[in-house]
Coordinates of C-alpha atoms in Angstrom, one line a residue:
M1 CA -91.9 23.1 42.4
Y2 CA -91.5 21.7 45.9
G3 CA -88.0 21.0 47.4
M4 CA -84.6 20.9 45.8
T5 CA -85.7 19.4 42.5
S6 CA -88.7 19.0 40.3
A7 CA -91.1 16.1 40.9
I8 CA -90.2 12.7 39.6
S9 CA -93.9 12.0 38.8
D10 CA -97.0 14.1 38.8
A11 CA -99.2 11.1 38.1
L12 CA -102.6 11.0 39.8
P13 CA -103.6 8.0 41.9
T14 CA -105.5 5.3 40.1
D15 CA -108.5 3.4 41.4
I16 CA -106.2 0.6 42.6
D17 CA -104.0 3.1 44.4
I18 CA -107.0 4.4 46.2
Q19 CA -108.1 0.9 47.1
L20 CA -104.7 0.0 48.5
T21 CA -104.8 3.2 50.5
K22 CA -108.1 2.3 52.0
S23 CA -106.7 -1.1 53.1
L24 CA -103.8 0.9 54.6
D25 CA -106.4 2.9 56.6
D26 CA -108.0 -0.3 57.9
A27 CA -104.6 -1.6 58.9
L28 CA -103.7 1.6 60.8
S29 CA -107.0 1.6 62.5
K30 CA -106.4 -1.9 63.8
E31 CA -103.0 -0.8 65.1
K32 CA -104.8 2.0 67.0
V33 CA -102.5 4.8 65.7
I34 CA -105.3 7.0 64.4
T35 CA -106.3 10.0 66.5
T36 CA -109.6 9.8 68.2
D37 CA -111.8 12.8 69.3
E38 CA -111.6 11.7 72.9
D39 CA -107.8 11.8 72.8
L40 CA -107.8 15.2 71.1
S41 CA -110.1 16.6 73.7
Q42 CA -107.8 15.4 76.5
R43 CA -104.7 16.9 74.9
L44 CA -106.4 20.2 74.4
E45 CA -107.4 20.2 78.0
V46 CA -103.8 19.5 79.1
L47 CA -102.4 22.2 76.9
S48 CA -104.9 24.7 78.1
M49 CA -103.9 24.0 81.7
L50 CA -100.2 24.4 80.8
N51 CA -100.9 27.7 78.9
N52 CA -102.8 29.2 81.9
L53 CA -100.0 28.1 84.3
A54 CA -97.3 29.6 82.1
K55 CA -99.1 33.0 81.7
E56 CA -99.8 33.1 85.4
W57 CA -96.1 32.4 86.1
I58 CA -95.0 35.1 83.6
R59 CA -97.3 37.6 85.3
E60 CA -95.9 36.7 88.8
V61 CA -92.3 37.1 87.7
S62 CA -93.1 40.4 85.9
M63 CA -94.5 41.7 89.2
E64 CA -91.3 40.6 91.0
R65 CA -89.3 42.7 88.4
N66 CA -91.3 45.8 89.6
L67 CA -93.2 46.1 86.4
P68 CA -96.5 48.0 86.7
E69 CA -99.5 45.7 87.1
I70 CA -101.1 46.7 83.8
T71 CA -97.8 46.1 82.0
A72 CA -97.4 42.7 83.7
E73 CA -100.9 41.8 82.4
N74 CA -99.9 42.6 78.8
V75 CA -96.4 41.2 78.4
G76 CA -98.0 38.1 77.0
G77 CA -96.1 34.8 76.5
L78 CA -96.8 31.7 74.5
V79 CA -97.0 28.0 74.9
C80 CA -96.5 26.4 71.5
T81 CA -96.4 22.8 70.4
F82 CA -94.2 21.1 67.9
G83 CA -93.3 17.5 66.9
S84 CA -95.9 14.8 66.3
Y85 CA -98.7 16.8 67.9
R86 CA -98.2 19.8 65.7
L87 CA -97.8 17.7 62.6
G88 CA -101.1 15.9 63.4
V89 CA -99.6 12.4 63.5
Y90 CA -99.9 11.7 67.2
H91 CA -101.9 8.8 68.8
K92 CA -103.0 7.7 72.2
G93 CA -100.0 7.3 74.5
A94 CA -97.8 9.6 72.5
D95 CA -96.0 12.5 74.2
I96 CA -96.5 16.2 73.6
D97 CA -93.5 18.5 72.8
A98 CA -94.1 22.1 73.9
I99 CA -92.2 25.3 74.4
V100 CA -92.8 28.3 76.7
I101 CA -91.8 31.5 74.8
V102 CA -91.3 34.5 77.1
P103 CA -90.3 38.2 76.8
R104 CA -86.8 39.4 77.6
H105 CA -87.2 40.2 81.3
I106 CA -87.9 36.5 82.1
T107 CA -84.7 34.4 82.4
R108 CA -83.9 30.7 82.0
A109 CA -82.9 30.7 85.7
D110 CA -86.5 31.7 86.5
Y111 CA -87.8 28.9 84.3
F112 CA -85.9 26.2 86.1
A113 CA -86.5 27.7 89.6
T114 CA -89.9 29.3 90.0
F115 CA -91.8 27.7 87.1
Y116 CA -90.3 24.2 88.0
N117 CA -91.5 24.7 91.6
K118 CA -94.9 25.8 90.4
L119 CA -95.3 22.6 88.4
K120 CA -94.1 20.4 91.3
E121 CA -96.7 22.0 93.6
N122 CA -99.6 21.3 91.2
P123 CA -101.4 18.2 92.3
N124 CA -102.5 17.4 88.7
I125 CA -98.9 17.1 87.5
N126 CA -96.7 14.1 88.3
N127 CA -93.1 13.1 87.8
V128 CA -91.8 16.6 87.2
R129 CA -88.1 16.6 86.6
A130 CA -85.7 19.1 85.1
V131 CA -82.9 18.3 82.7
E132 CA -81.1 21.7 82.7
E133 CA -77.7 20.5 81.5
A134 CA -79.0 18.8 78.3
F135 CA -78.1 20.1 74.8
V136 CA -81.7 21.4 74.6
P137 CA -82.7 22.0 78.3
V138 CA -86.1 20.6 79.2
I139 CA -88.6 20.1 82.0
K140 CA -90.4 16.7 81.7
M141 CA -93.7 15.9 83.4
I142 CA -96.8 13.7 83.2
I143 CA -100.3 15.2 83.1
Q144 CA -103.4 12.9 83.0
G145 CA -101.1 10.1 81.8
I146 CA -99.6 12.2 78.9
E147 CA -95.9 12.8 78.9
I148 CA -94.9 16.4 78.3
D149 CA -91.5 17.7 77.3
M150 CA -91.5 21.5 77.8
L151 CA -88.7 23.7 76.4
F152 CA -87.9 27.3 77.1
A153 CA -87.1 30.2 74.8
R154 CA -86.6 33.9 75.7
L155 CA -87.1 36.4 72.9
A156 CA -85.5 39.8 72.7
L157 CA -88.9 41.5 72.8
K158 CA -90.7 43.5 75.5
E159 CA -93.9 41.6 74.8
V160 CA -94.7 38.3 73.2
H161 CA -98.2 38.3 71.6
E162 CA -100.3 35.4 70.3
D163 CA -99.8 36.4 66.7
T164 CA -96.0 36.4 66.9
D165 CA -94.6 34.9 63.7
L166 CA -91.9 32.5 64.8
Q167 CA -90.8 31.9 61.2
Q168 CA -89.1 35.3 61.1
D169 CA -85.4 34.8 61.2
D170 CA -84.8 38.2 62.7
L171 CA -86.4 36.9 65.9
L172 CA -83.2 34.9 66.5
R173 CA -81.0 37.9 66.6
N174 CA -79.0 38.2 69.8
L175 CA -80.6 35.1 71.4
N176 CA -78.9 32.5 73.5
P177 CA -78.0 29.4 71.4
K178 CA -80.1 27.2 73.7
C179 CA -83.1 29.4 72.9
V180 CA -82.4 29.2 69.2
R181 CA -82.3 25.4 69.4
S182 CA -85.5 25.3 71.4
L183 CA -87.3 27.6 69.0
N184 CA -86.2 25.6 66.0
G185 CA -88.5 22.8 67.1
C186 CA -91.6 24.9 66.2
R187 CA -89.9 26.5 63.2
V188 CA -88.9 23.2 61.7
T189 CA -92.3 21.6 62.2
D190 CA -94.2 24.5 60.6
S191 CA -91.7 24.6 57.8
I192 CA -92.2 20.9 57.0
L193 CA -96.0 21.4 56.8
R194 CA -95.5 24.3 54.4
L195 CA -93.1 22.4 52.2
V196 CA -95.3 19.3 51.4
P197 CA -97.8 19.5 48.5
N198 CA -100.5 17.5 50.2
R199 CA -100.7 17.6 54.0
E200 CA -103.3 14.8 54.3
S201 CA -101.2 12.4 52.2
F202 CA -98.1 13.4 54.1
K203 CA -99.7 12.8 57.5
K204 CA -101.1 9.4 56.7
T205 CA -97.8 8.3 55.2
L206 CA -95.9 9.6 58.2
I207 CA -98.2 7.8 60.6
A208 CA -97.4 4.5 58.8
I209 CA -93.7 5.1 58.6
K210 CA -93.4 6.0 62.2
L211 CA -95.3 2.9 63.2
W212 CA -93.0 0.9 60.9
A213 CA -89.9 2.5 62.4
K214 CA -91.0 1.6 65.9
R215 CA -91.9 -1.9 65.1
H216 CA -88.6 -2.4 63.2
R217 CA -86.7 -0.9 66.2
V218 CA -85.1 2.0 64.3
Y219 CA -86.9 4.8 66.1
S220 CA -84.8 6.6 68.7
N221 CA -82.7 9.7 68.2
A222 CA -81.0 9.3 71.6
L223 CA -79.8 5.8 70.8
G224 CA -78.3 6.5 67.4
Y225 CA -81.3 5.9 65.1
L226 CA -83.8 8.4 63.7
G227 CA -86.2 10.5 65.8
G228 CA -89.6 11.8 64.8
V229 CA -88.5 14.9 63.1
S230 CA -86.0 13.0 60.9
W231 CA -88.6 10.5 59.8
A232 CA -90.9 13.4 59.0
M233 CA -88.4 15.1 56.8
L234 CA -87.7 11.9 54.9
V235 CA -91.4 11.4 54.3
A236 CA -91.8 15.1 53.3
R237 CA -89.0 14.7 50.7
V238 CA -90.8 11.7 49.1
C239 CA -94.0 13.7 49.1
Q240 CA -92.2 16.5 47.2
L241 CA -91.0 14.0 44.6
Y242 CA -94.5 12.5 44.1
P243 CA -96.9 15.4 44.9
N244 CA -100.1 13.7 43.7
A245 CA -99.4 10.2 44.9
A246 CA -101.6 8.3 47.3
P247 CA -100.2 7.3 50.7
A248 CA -99.8 3.6 49.6
T249 CA -97.7 4.7 46.6
L250 CA -95.7 7.1 48.8
I251 CA -94.8 4.3 51.3
H252 CA -93.5 2.2 48.4
K253 CA -91.5 5.1 47.0
F254 CA -90.1 5.8 50.4
F255 CA -88.4 2.4 50.7
L256 CA -87.5 2.4 47.0
I257 CA -85.6 5.7 47.2
F258 CA -84.0 5.5 50.6
S259 CA -82.9 1.9 50.1
K260 CA -80.8 3.3 47.2
W261 CA -79.8 6.6 48.7
Q262 CA -76.1 7.4 48.5
W263 CA -75.3 8.4 52.1
P264 CA -73.7 10.7 53.3
Q265 CA -75.3 12.8 50.5
P266 CA -77.7 14.9 52.6
V267 CA -81.5 15.1 52.4
L268 CA -82.8 18.6 52.1
L269 CA -86.3 20.0 51.8
K270 CA -85.3 23.4 50.4
P271 CA -82.1 25.1 49.4
S272 CA -79.9 26.3 52.3
Y273 CA -79.7 30.0 52.9
F274 CA -77.4 32.2 55.0
M275 CA -78.3 34.8 57.6
D276 CA -75.6 36.9 59.2
L277 CA -76.7 36.2 62.7
G278 CA -73.6 34.4 63.9
Y279 CA -75.0 30.9 64.5
P280 CA -73.2 27.8 63.1
V281 CA -74.9 26.0 60.3
W282 CA -74.4 22.5 58.8
D283 CA -71.9 22.8 56.0
P284 CA -69.3 20.0 55.4
R285 CA -67.3 22.4 53.1
V286 CA -66.5 24.6 56.1
N287 CA -66.9 22.5 59.2
M288 CA -64.7 19.5 59.5
A289 CA -66.9 17.8 62.1
D290 CA -69.9 17.9 59.7
R291 CA -67.9 15.6 57.3
N292 CA -68.1 12.8 59.9
H293 CA -71.9 12.7 59.8
V294 CA -72.9 9.5 58.1
M295 CA -76.7 10.1 57.5
P296 CA -77.3 13.9 57.3
I297 CA -80.9 15.0 57.2
I298 CA -80.9 18.8 57.3
T299 CA -83.5 21.0 58.9
P300 CA -85.2 23.5 56.5
V301 CA -84.9 26.6 58.6
Y302 CA -82.0 28.8 59.7
P303 CA -79.6 27.8 61.3
Q304 CA -79.7 24.6 59.4
Q305 CA -78.6 21.6 61.4
N306 CA -78.2 17.8 61.0
S307 CA -81.1 16.2 62.9
T308 CA -79.3 12.8 62.8
F309 CA -75.9 13.6 64.2
N310 CA -76.2 10.6 66.6
V311 CA -76.4 8.1 63.8
S312 CA -73.2 5.9 63.5
H313 CA -72.0 3.6 60.7
S314 CA -73.4 0.7 62.7
T315 CA -76.9 2.1 63.1
L316 CA -76.9 3.3 59.5
A317 CA -76.3 -0.3 58.3
I318 CA -79.1 -1.5 60.5
I319 CA -81.5 1.1 59.1
Q320 CA -80.5 0.3 55.5
D321 CA -81.1 -3.4 56.1
E322 CA -84.6 -2.6 57.3
F323 CA -85.2 -0.4 54.2
K324 CA -84.2 -3.2 51.8
T325 CA -86.2 -5.9 53.6
S326 CA -89.3 -3.6 53.8
L327 CA -89.0 -2.8 50.0
D328 CA -89.3 -6.6 49.4
I329 CA -92.4 -6.7 51.7
M330 CA -93.9 -3.8 49.8
G331 CA -93.5 -5.7 46.6
E332 CA -95.6 -8.5 48.1
I333 CA -98.2 -6.0 49.3
L334 CA -98.5 -4.4 45.9
T335 CA -98.9 -7.7 44.1
G336 CA -101.5 -8.9 46.6
E337 CA -99.3 -11.6 48.1
S338 CA -99.3 -10.0 51.6
S339 CA -101.4 -7.5 53.6
W340 CA -100.3 -4.3 55.2
S341 CA -100.0 -6.0 58.6
K342 CA -96.9 -7.8 57.4
I343 CA -94.8 -4.6 57.1
F344 CA -95.9 -3.6 60.6
Q345 CA -94.7 -6.9 62.1
P346 CA -91.8 -6.4 64.6
S347 CA -88.4 -7.2 63.2
K348 CA -86.5 -10.1 64.7
F349 CA -83.9 -9.3 67.3
F350 CA -83.7 -11.9 70.1
T351 CA -83.8 -14.8 67.7
K352 CA -81.4 -13.1 65.3
Y353 CA -78.3 -13.1 67.5
R354 CA -76.6 -15.7 69.6
Y355 CA -74.9 -13.5 72.1
F356 CA -76.2 -10.4 74.0
L357 CA -75.3 -7.8 76.6
A358 CA -78.0 -6.8 79.0
I359 CA -77.6 -3.3 80.4
T360 CA -79.7 -3.0 83.6
V361 CA -80.4 0.1 85.7
F362 CA -81.8 0.0 89.2
A363 CA -83.2 2.6 91.6
N364 CA -85.0 2.8 94.9
C365 CA -88.3 4.2 93.5
D366 CA -89.9 4.7 90.2
E367 CA -89.3 8.5 90.2
E368 CA -85.6 8.1 90.8
L369 CA -85.5 5.3 88.1
L370 CA -87.1 7.7 85.6
E371 CA -84.3 10.2 86.1
W372 CA -81.5 7.6 86.3
R373 CA -82.8 5.8 83.2
G374 CA -82.9 9.0 81.2
L375 CA -79.2 9.7 81.9
V376 CA -78.1 6.2 81.0
E377 CA -80.1 6.3 77.8
S378 CA -78.4 9.5 76.7
R379 CA -75.0 7.7 76.8
L380 CA -76.0 4.3 75.8
R381 CA -75.3 4.8 72.1
F382 CA -71.5 4.9 72.8
L383 CA -71.4 1.3 74.1
P384 CA -72.1 -0.5 70.7
T385 CA -69.7 1.8 68.9
S386 CA -67.0 1.0 71.4
L387 CA -67.7 -2.8 71.2
E388 CA -67.3 -2.8 67.4
E389 CA -63.7 -1.7 67.9
I390 CA -63.1 -5.4 68.9
E391 CA -61.8 -7.3 65.9
C392 CA -64.2 -10.3 66.2
V393 CA -67.3 -8.2 66.7
Q394 CA -68.9 -7.7 63.3
R395 CA -72.0 -6.0 64.5
S396 CA -73.2 -4.6 67.8
H397 CA -77.0 -4.0 67.5
L398 CA -78.6 -1.9 70.3
N399 CA -82.3 -2.6 70.7
P400 CA -84.0 0.8 71.5
D401 CA -86.9 -0.8 73.3
Q402 CA -86.8 -0.8 77.1
F403 CA -87.9 -3.8 79.1
V404 CA -88.7 -4.4 82.8
L405 CA -86.6 -6.9 84.6
P406 CA -88.7 -9.8 86.0
Y407 CA -89.3 -9.8 89.7
E408 CA -87.1 -12.8 90.3
K409 CA -84.2 -10.9 88.7
S410 CA -84.8 -7.5 90.1
Q411 CA -85.7 -8.8 93.6
G412 CA -88.5 -6.2 93.7
R413 CA -86.3 -3.2 92.9
P414 CA -87.5 -0.8 90.2
S415 CA -85.5 -1.5 87.0
S416 CA -85.2 -1.2 83.3
V417 CA -83.0 -3.2 80.8
W418 CA -81.7 -2.7 77.3
F419 CA -80.2 -5.4 75.1
V420 CA -77.3 -5.3 72.7
G421 CA -77.2 -8.2 70.1
L422 CA -73.7 -9.3 69.1
E423 CA -72.7 -10.8 65.8
I424 CA -69.3 -12.6 66.2
S425 CA -67.1 -13.4 63.2
K426 CA -66.1 -17.0 62.6
S427 CA -62.6 -18.0 63.6
N428 CA -61.8 -21.2 61.7
G429 CA -61.5 -23.3 64.8
T430 CA -59.3 -20.8 66.8
V431 CA -60.2 -19.6 70.2
V432 CA -61.9 -16.1 70.1
Q433 CA -61.3 -14.2 73.3
L434 CA -64.3 -12.0 74.0
D435 CA -62.9 -9.6 76.5
F436 CA -65.4 -6.7 76.8
S437 CA -64.3 -5.7 80.3
T438 CA -62.4 -2.6 79.3
H439 CA -65.2 -1.3 77.1
I440 CA -67.9 -2.0 79.6
R441 CA -66.0 -0.4 82.4
D442 CA -65.3 2.7 80.4
F443 CA -69.0 3.0 79.6
C444 CA -70.0 2.6 83.2
L445 CA -67.5 5.2 84.3
L446 CA -68.8 7.6 81.5
V447 CA -72.3 7.3 82.8
K448 CA -71.4 7.8 86.5
S449 CA -69.1 10.7 85.7
R450 CA -72.2 12.5 84.3
A451 CA -74.5 11.5 87.1
H452 CA -73.0 13.6 89.9
S453 CA -76.0 16.0 90.0
I454 CA -78.7 13.4 90.2
F455 CA -77.0 10.3 91.7
K456 CA -78.6 8.9 94.8
A457 CA -78.0 5.9 96.9
G458 CA -79.5 2.8 95.4
M459 CA -78.9 3.9 91.8
D460 CA -76.9 1.2 90.0
I461 CA -76.0 0.0 86.6
Q462 CA -75.0 -3.6 85.6
V463 CA -73.9 -5.1 82.3
N464 CA -74.3 -8.9 81.9
H465 CA -73.2 -11.4 79.2
L466 CA -76.1 -13.6 78.0
K467 CA -76.6 -16.3 75.5
R468 CA -79.8 -16.7 73.6
K469 CA -80.9 -19.6 75.9
D470 CA -80.6 -17.2 78.9
L471 CA -83.2 -14.8 77.5
K472 CA -86.1 -16.9 78.7
D473 CA -85.4 -15.5 82.1
Y474 CA -85.4 -11.9 80.9
V475 CA -87.9 -11.5 78.0
P476 CA -89.9 -14.8 77.7
D477 CA -92.9 -13.0 76.0
E478 CA -90.7 -11.4 73.4
L479 CA -89.1 -14.7 72.5
K480 CA -92.5 -16.3 71.9
K481 CA -93.6 -13.3 69.7
E482 CA -90.5 -13.5 67.6
K483 CA -90.7 -17.2 67.1
A484 CA -94.2 -16.7 65.6
I485 CA -92.9 -14.3 62.9
P486 CA -92.2 -16.0 59.6
N487 CA -88.5 -16.3 58.6
T488 CA -88.9 -15.4 55.0
V489 CA -90.2 -12.4 53.1
G490 CA -92.2 -14.6 50.6
S491 CA -92.0 -14.8 46.9
K492 CA -88.8 -12.8 46.5
I493 CA -88.4 -13.0 42.8
I494 CA -92.0 -11.9 42.1
A495 CA -91.7 -9.2 44.6
R496 CA -88.5 -7.8 43.0
L497 CA -89.7 -8.2 39.5
S498 CA -93.1 -6.6 40.2
T499 CA -91.5 -3.4 41.5
E500 CA -88.8 -3.2 38.9
G501 CA -89.2 -0.5 36.3
R502 CA -92.8 0.3 37.2
H503 CA -94.2 3.8 37.9
S504 CA -97.6 3.2 39.5
I505 CA -99.1 0.7 41.8
S506 CA -101.8 -0.3 39.3
E507 CA -99.3 -2.0 37.0
L508 CA -98.1 -4.2 39.9
V509 CA -101.6 -5.2 41.0
E510 CA -102.8 -5.9 37.4
E511 CA -99.8 -8.3 36.9
S512 CA -100.6 -10.0 40.2
Q513 CA -104.1 -10.7 39.0
K514 CA -102.9 -12.9 36.2
S515 CA -103.2 -16.6 36.4
P516 CA -100.2 -18.5 38.0
T517 CA -99.1 -19.8 34.6
S518 CA -99.3 -16.4 33.0
R519 CA -97.4 -14.9 35.9
K520 CA -94.6 -17.5 35.7
R521 CA -94.3 -16.9 32.0
S522 CA -94.1 -13.1 32.4
V523 CA -91.4 -13.5 35.1
E524 CA -89.3 -15.8 32.9
D525 CA -89.8 -13.4 29.9
C526 CA -88.6 -10.5 32.1
I527 CA -85.6 -12.4 33.2
D528 CA -84.8 -13.4 29.6
D529 CA -85.0 -9.8 28.4
N530 CA -83.4 -8.0 31.3
I531 CA -81.4 -10.6 33.3
I532 CA -83.2 -9.2 36.4
K533 CA -82.1 -5.6 36.4
K534 CA -80.8 -4.8 39.9
N535 CA -81.9 -1.1 39.5
L536 CA -85.4 -0.8 40.8
L537 CA -85.5 2.9 40.0
S538 CA -86.7 4.7 36.9
N539 CA -84.2 6.9 35.0
E540 CA -85.6 10.0 36.7
E541 CA -85.4 8.4 40.1
K542 CA -81.7 7.3 39.5
L543 CA -80.8 10.8 38.5
F544 CA -82.4 12.2 41.6
V545 CA -80.8 9.8 44.1
L546 CA -77.4 10.3 42.6
G547 CA -77.3 14.1 42.1
S548 CA -80.0 16.1 43.9
V549 CA -77.6 18.2 46.0
E550 CA -74.3 19.0 44.4
S551 CA -73.5 21.9 46.6
H552 CA -73.3 19.7 49.8
R553 CA -71.4 16.7 48.5
S554 CA -68.5 15.4 50.5
P555 CA -65.3 14.8 48.5
S556 CA -66.0 11.1 48.2
S557 CA -69.7 11.3 47.3
E558 CA -69.1 11.9 43.6
N559 CA -67.1 8.6 43.4
K560 CA -69.8 6.7 45.2
S561 CA -72.4 8.1 42.8
N562 CA -70.4 7.0 39.8
N563 CA -70.0 3.6 41.3
L564 CA -73.7 3.3 41.7
I565 CA -74.3 4.4 38.1
N566 CA -71.9 1.7 36.9
T567 CA -73.6 -0.9 39.1
L568 CA -77.1 0.0 37.9
L569 CA -76.0 -0.1 34.3
S570 CA -73.7 -3.1 34.3
T571 CA -76.4 -5.7 34.6
E572 CA -78.2 -4.3 31.6
K573 CA -75.0 -4.6 29.5
E574 CA -74.7 -8.3 30.5
N575 CA -78.1 -9.0 28.9
H576 CA -76.6 -9.5 25.4
S577 CA -74.3 -12.3 26.5
I578 CA -77.1 -14.7 27.6
S579 CA -79.6 -16.2 25.2
T580 CA -80.3 -19.8 25.9
E581 CA -83.1 -21.2 28.1
N582 CA -80.6 -23.1 30.4
E583 CA -78.7 -19.9 31.1
T584 CA -82.0 -18.1 32.0
K585 CA -82.9 -20.9 34.5
E586 CA -79.5 -20.6 36.0
N587 CA -79.9 -16.9 36.5
I588 CA -83.3 -17.5 38.2
N589 CA -81.5 -19.7 40.7
I590 CA -78.8 -17.1 41.2
V591 CA -81.4 -14.4 41.8
K592 CA -83.3 -16.6 44.3
E593 CA -80.1 -17.1 46.3
S594 CA -79.1 -13.5 46.2
L595 CA -82.5 -12.2 47.2
L596 CA -82.7 -14.2 50.4
P597 CA -83.2 -11.8 53.3
T598 CA -80.3 -11.3 55.7
E599 CA -82.2 -12.8 58.7
A600 CA -83.0 -15.9 56.6
R601 CA -79.3 -16.3 55.9
H602 CA -78.5 -15.8 59.6
S603 CA -81.1 -18.4 60.5
T604 CA -79.2 -21.1 58.6
I605 CA -76.1 -20.6 60.8
E606 CA -77.7 -21.7 64.0
S607 CA -80.9 -23.0 65.4
V608 CA -80.7 -23.7 69.1
D609 CA -78.0 -23.0 71.7
S610 CA -76.8 -26.2 73.2
L611 CA -74.1 -24.9 75.5
T612 CA -74.8 -25.7 79.1
S613 CA -72.4 -23.4 80.9
P614 CA -73.2 -19.7 81.6
V615 CA -71.4 -17.1 79.7
S616 CA -69.9 -15.1 82.5
N617 CA -66.6 -16.3 83.9
K618 CA -66.5 -19.5 81.8
C619 CA -65.0 -20.8 78.6
C620 CA -67.7 -21.8 76.1
A621 CA -67.2 -24.0 73.1
D622 CA -69.8 -23.6 70.3
D623 CA -68.6 -26.4 68.0
E624 CA -71.4 -28.6 69.4
T625 CA -74.1 -26.4 67.9
D626 CA -73.0 -26.7 64.2
E627 CA -70.7 -29.2 62.6
N628 CA -69.4 -26.5 60.1
D629 CA -68.9 -23.9 62.8
Q630 CA -65.7 -24.6 64.7
K631 CA -65.7 -21.3 66.4
K632 CA -64.8 -21.2 70.1
L633 CA -65.6 -18.3 72.4
R634 CA -64.0 -17.4 75.6
L635 CA -65.5 -14.7 77.8
L636 CA -62.9 -13.5 80.2
H637 CA -64.5 -11.1 82.6
P638 CA -67.4 -11.2 85.1
T639 CA -70.4 -9.0 85.4
V640 CA -69.4 -5.3 85.6
A641 CA -71.4 -3.2 88.0

């Protein structure tokens, strides 16, 4: 048994499952996310250079500590990788996460002083910068065009050899908490690989899910979404539940399970265990702060931590929307209505909202911009959360992608810009006063208060109000791309019905191969028999989603589970009250309406901005854009710099 529970299904892949997986391989190859031998050779060369530099530095520091030369030669030291590279799911352009592990006579001060200087002096290494005050201190650099994030860990050992087993919990005894957090990068990655039943299926599925997450703009730990290790643990959990499934099946089950997951019920890959080493572990029964986590995904090694502590209620809602939309698209892929390229299409953002905030950072040179941008990004997630405290702001959606400001806007200064989409509630004809000045000013002060160690003349941050029509001056290419994306998901009823109550991909594809008349008849028969069951999960899947981890439930999770059970079963009970053909057709119409995607419903609210006045400093009336929308908006404050 892998994981917290037994597998939901041990079924082997069918010929159709394998065929769909091959088509997935072709789609991933077109997206250029499959590792090439050339890229692997380059990365091995870069890591070899870093390893030699680190061992040379350890030997030099050891000699400065008056260790005998022969001892200094044998104290060892390691450069280990973790993250996407260690998991084998990296691609060209991806960064490398690494860690320098040293014996006890080498200190963190040495790392950020002498080793940092050694890296700066090397002509083959560019953009070296230290982030010593971070939660996990790191030195960032670029070697041969590859970004490297290098951490530091000091073990309580005289010597650190190549065969040191980092999975031993006793190695953490008496270590600095920062070293423990750094070491857990390697420990978590290795543990994930040991906890999945089929590594190759896991890797291929994770490559696809990571590409999907980036295209759907939900990939960024710093900005309140999920980072690489969190996506890896979610995929690993699905692999544990379907140990023999093909990657195409695993992707479908991924969206199926997590679109129904009862957050904040945690996702765990193995039972938690306790070590009396004095480090805090994630446990909402003991730690009050852990009860506030909205999407806990728990690391599988001691000390267990929540890898998604930055996720807020707002970003969780955005992720859940993407899960549900992608489940519908998977239904189309499995029935042959769409290809894999559709699920990897970018999600709409700039054409989804009417109002935006543009957060722009400036610096005098690219190197300073890199440092300044990193600091702003680490605090950016607080702005959307603050904006949603305003009564009329229903959603504040932060786009994790960074954009370069056009030359006309930046006047030649190095710059980067992020966008926040704003969903404003209707006001029934009353004037809505959108006064963001306090929230924006507080955010700017928060950023500048943390910038005292790196702030230089020329570094600046600006927040501007924009309407959709203003975006053509900022991101014209993105607007063109989004307008080319279809507004609908496709045949929603067939997509839903085809995934409902099935346990293998082959059933879905076989039904899709029927004639149009036969397919229509089978759909109507299914509606007549089941009134379109809302639960897409099998009985075993429902039990798993609702009760896999009793020991870590929050006080309210049991009620939520009971509510979901009632929801899943209520529709089936209603079947007996409907028997006529007219009622069946009426239910088809209801389902069609209820299954419309969120973005399609948004698209009916507005089409084109017709306001002529700029947002900043002016009152703008929106009742010209829609006869039924009498909302009026008044923006009270100017650009905040």
